[in-house]
Tab-separated table of C-alpha atoms in Angstrom:
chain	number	residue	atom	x	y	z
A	517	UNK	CA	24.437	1.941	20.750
A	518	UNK	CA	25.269	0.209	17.701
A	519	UNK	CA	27.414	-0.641	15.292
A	520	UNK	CA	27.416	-1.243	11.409
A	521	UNK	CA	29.824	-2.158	8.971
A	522	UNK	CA	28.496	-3.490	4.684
A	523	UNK	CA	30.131	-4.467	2.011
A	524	UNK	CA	28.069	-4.298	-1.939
A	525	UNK	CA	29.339	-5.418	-5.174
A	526	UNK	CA	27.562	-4.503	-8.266
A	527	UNK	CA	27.471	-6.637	-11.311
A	528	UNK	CA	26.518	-4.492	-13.843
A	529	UNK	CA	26.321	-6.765	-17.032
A	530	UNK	CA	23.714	-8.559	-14.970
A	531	UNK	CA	21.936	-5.755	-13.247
A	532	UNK	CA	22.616	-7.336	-10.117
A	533	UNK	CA	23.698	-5.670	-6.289
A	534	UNK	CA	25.276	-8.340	-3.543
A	535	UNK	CA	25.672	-7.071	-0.149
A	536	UNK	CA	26.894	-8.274	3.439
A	537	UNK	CA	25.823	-6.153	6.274
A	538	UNK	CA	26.582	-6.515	9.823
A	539	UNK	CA	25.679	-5.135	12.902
A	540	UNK	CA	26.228	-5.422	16.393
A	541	UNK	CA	23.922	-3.495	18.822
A	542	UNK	CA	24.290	-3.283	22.640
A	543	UNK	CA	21.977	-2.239	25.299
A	544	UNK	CA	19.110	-2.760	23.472
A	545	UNK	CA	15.641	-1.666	25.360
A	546	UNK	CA	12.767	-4.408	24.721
A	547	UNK	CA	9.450	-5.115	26.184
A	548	UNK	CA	9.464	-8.770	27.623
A	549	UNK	CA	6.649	-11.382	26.872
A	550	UNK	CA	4.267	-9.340	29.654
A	551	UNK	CA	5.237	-6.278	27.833
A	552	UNK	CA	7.339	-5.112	30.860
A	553	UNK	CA	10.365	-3.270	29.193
A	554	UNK	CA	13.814	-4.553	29.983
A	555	UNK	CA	17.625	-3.430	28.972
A	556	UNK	CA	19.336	-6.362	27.405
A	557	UNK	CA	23.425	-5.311	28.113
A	558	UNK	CA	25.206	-7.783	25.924
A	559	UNK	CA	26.241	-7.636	22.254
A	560	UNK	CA	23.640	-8.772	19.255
A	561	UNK	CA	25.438	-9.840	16.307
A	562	UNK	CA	23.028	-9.317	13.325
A	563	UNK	CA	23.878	-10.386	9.768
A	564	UNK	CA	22.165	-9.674	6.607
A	565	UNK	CA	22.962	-10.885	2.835
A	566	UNK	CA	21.147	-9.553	0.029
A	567	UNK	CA	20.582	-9.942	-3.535
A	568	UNK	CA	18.377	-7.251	-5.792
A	569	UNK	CA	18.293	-8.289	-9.476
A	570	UNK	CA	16.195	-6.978	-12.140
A	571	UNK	CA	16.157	-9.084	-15.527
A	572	UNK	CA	14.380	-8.021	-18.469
A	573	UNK	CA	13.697	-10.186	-21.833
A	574	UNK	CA	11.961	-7.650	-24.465
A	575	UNK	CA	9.170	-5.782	-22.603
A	576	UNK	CA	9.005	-8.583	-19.843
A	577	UNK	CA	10.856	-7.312	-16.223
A	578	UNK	CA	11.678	-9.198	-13.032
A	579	UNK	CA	12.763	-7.252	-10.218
A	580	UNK	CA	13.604	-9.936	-7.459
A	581	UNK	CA	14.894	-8.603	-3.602
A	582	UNK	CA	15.635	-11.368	-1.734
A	583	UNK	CA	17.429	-11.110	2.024
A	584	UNK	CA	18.392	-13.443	4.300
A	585	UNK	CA	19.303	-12.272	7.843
A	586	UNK	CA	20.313	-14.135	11.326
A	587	UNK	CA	20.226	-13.278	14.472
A	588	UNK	CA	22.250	-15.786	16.827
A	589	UNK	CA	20.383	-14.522	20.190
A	590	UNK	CA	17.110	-14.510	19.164
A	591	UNK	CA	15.884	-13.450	22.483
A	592	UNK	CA	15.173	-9.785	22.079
A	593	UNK	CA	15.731	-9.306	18.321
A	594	UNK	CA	13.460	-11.368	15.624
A	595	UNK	CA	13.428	-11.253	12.382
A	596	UNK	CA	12.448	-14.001	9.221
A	597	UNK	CA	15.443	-15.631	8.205
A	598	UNK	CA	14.342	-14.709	4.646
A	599	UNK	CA	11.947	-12.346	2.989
A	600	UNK	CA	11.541	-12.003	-0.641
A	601	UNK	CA	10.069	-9.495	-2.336
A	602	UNK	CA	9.561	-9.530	-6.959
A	603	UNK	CA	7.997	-8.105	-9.421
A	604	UNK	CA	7.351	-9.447	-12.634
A	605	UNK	CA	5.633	-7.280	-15.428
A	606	UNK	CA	5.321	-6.103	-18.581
A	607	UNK	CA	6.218	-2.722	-19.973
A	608	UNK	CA	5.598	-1.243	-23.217
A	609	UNK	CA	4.736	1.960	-25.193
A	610	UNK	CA	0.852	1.832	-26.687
A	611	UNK	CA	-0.686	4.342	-29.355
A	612	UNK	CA	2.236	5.588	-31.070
A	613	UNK	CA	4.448	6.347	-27.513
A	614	UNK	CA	2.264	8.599	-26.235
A	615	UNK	CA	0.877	5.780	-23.279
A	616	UNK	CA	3.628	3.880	-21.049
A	617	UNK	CA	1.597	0.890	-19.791
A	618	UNK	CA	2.697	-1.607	-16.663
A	619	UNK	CA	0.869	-4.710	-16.099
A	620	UNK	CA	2.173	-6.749	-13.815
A	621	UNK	CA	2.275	-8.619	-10.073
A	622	UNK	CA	3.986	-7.947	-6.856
A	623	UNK	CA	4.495	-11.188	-4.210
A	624	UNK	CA	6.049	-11.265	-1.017
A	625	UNK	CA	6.912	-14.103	1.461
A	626	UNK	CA	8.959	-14.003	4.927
A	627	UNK	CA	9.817	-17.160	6.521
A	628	UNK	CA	8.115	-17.657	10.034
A	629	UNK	CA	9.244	-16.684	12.980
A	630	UNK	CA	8.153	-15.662	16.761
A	631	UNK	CA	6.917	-11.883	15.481
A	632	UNK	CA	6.135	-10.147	18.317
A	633	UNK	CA	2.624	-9.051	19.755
A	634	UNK	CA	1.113	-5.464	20.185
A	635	UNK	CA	0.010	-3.683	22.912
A	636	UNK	CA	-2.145	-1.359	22.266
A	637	UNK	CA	-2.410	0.826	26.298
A	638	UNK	CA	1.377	1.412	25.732
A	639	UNK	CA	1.421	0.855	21.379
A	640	UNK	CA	4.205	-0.810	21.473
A	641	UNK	CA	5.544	-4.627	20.403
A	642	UNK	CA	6.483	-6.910	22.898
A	643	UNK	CA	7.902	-10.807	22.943
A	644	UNK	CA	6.104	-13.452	22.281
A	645	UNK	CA	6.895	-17.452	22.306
A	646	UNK	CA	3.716	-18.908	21.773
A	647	UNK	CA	3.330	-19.248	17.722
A	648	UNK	CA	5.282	-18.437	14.426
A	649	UNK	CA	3.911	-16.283	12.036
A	650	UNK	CA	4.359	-16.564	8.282
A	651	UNK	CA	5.587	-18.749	5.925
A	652	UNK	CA	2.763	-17.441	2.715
A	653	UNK	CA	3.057	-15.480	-0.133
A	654	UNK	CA	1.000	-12.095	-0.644
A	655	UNK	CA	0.232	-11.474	-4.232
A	656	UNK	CA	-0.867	-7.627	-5.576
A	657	UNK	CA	-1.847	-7.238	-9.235
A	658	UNK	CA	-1.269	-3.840	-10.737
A	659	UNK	CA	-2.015	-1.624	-13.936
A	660	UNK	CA	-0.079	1.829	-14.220
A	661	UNK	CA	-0.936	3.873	-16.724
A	662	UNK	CA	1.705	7.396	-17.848
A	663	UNK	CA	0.387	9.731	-20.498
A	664	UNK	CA	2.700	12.613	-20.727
A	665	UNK	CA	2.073	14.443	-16.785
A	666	UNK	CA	-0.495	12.088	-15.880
A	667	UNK	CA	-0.545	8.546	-14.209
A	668	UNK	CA	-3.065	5.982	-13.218
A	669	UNK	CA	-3.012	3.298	-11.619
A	670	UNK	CA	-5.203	-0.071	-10.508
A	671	UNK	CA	-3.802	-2.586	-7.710
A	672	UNK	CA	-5.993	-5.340	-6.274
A	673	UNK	CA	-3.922	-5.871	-2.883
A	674	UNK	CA	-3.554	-9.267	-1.263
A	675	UNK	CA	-5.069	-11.035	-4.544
A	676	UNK	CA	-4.503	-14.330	-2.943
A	677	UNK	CA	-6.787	-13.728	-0.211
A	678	UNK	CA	-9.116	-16.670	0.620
A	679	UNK	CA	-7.902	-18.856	-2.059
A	680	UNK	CA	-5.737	-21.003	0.135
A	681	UNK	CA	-6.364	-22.429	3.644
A	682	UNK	CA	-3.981	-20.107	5.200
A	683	UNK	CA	-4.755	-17.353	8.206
A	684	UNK	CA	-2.746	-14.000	7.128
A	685	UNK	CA	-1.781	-12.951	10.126
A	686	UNK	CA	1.492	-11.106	10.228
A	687	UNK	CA	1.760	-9.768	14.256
A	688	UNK	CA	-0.633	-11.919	16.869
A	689	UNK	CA	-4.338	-11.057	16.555
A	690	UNK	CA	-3.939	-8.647	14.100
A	691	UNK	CA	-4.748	-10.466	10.715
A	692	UNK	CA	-3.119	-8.863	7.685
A	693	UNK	CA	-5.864	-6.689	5.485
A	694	UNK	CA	-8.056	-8.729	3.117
A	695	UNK	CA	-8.444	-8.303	-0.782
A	696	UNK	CA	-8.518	-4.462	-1.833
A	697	UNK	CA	-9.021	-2.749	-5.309
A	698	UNK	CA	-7.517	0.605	-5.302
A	699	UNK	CA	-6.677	2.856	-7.741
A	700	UNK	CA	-5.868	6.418	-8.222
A	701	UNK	CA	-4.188	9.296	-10.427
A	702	UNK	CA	-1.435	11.601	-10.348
A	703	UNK	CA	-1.273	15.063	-12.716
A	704	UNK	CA	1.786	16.958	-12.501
A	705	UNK	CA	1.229	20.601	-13.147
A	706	UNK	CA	3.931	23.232	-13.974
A	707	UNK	CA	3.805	27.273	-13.532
């Protein structure tokens, strides 16, 4: 069982949400470093502080989340001490209002830690000790498109891929996708 108690505080001259949350969970079921699952009994303590801020100057916008979470007994529970997650784009109305156009790119980073490995007999995570994972940024460029009940849009996922001497790999042996161009459409229709 657990327990959770928050506190938030909006700002919002500055378009800005703080937050405290806390939690302590008990008897928490885990799989063990040979993926054998085990009860831990005592408490975990788990504390997360957050900041989500968007700032805009004309048509430019940053959305920034940023979290930073500890765990004390790090035995069963891991997480990154801190994961950050922006946006920054531009936003503005083309050929008279009728278009809404985004351009713009997404990055995220988590700090390393031990994540844990998969198994895929039983598909679920287990402990590992061996190596941290993380520590790199993941950058995503986007175009979205909005004219009237329709919506495109173009993302080239993990746009960083290959460019630095780094090995995405998120969970143990499972490497994080590679580049990917997508893009798609949307068209609301009404009776």
């Amino acid at each position: 069982h657990s327990k959770r108690i928050g506190l938030n505080f909006y700002i919002h001259k500055y378009k800005t949400l703080l937050g405290v949350d806390y939690s302590q969970t008990q008897n928490v079921v885990y799989y063990d470093n040979f993926s054998i699952s085990r009860q831990y009994n005592s408490i975990i303590p788990i504390l997360s502080i957050f900041v989500n801020n968007k700032l805009s100057f004309y048509n430019w916008h940053l959305a920034t989340n940023f979290v930073y979470q500890y765990v004390p007994d790090s035995m069963v529970i891991r997480l990154p001490a801190f994961v950050l997650k922006n946006s920054l784009y531009y936003e503005n109305f083309l050929f008279k209002k009728a278009l809404l156009m985004q351009v713009g790119v997404d990055c995220y980073y988590n700090s390393e830690f031990y994540s844990n490995r998969y198994m895929p007999a039983t598909s679920q995570f287990y402990l590992q000790d061996n190596k941290k994972y993380g520590n790199y940024l993941l950058l995503d460029f986007f175009i979205n498109l909005k004219v009237k009940d329709v919506k495109l849009f173009f993302k080239v996922e993990h746009l960083n891929d290959g460019l630095m001497d780094v090995n995405y790999i998120q969970t143990p042996n499972y490497p994080i996708n590679g580049r990917a161009y997508k893009f798609g459409v949307s068209w609301t229709f009404y009776d």
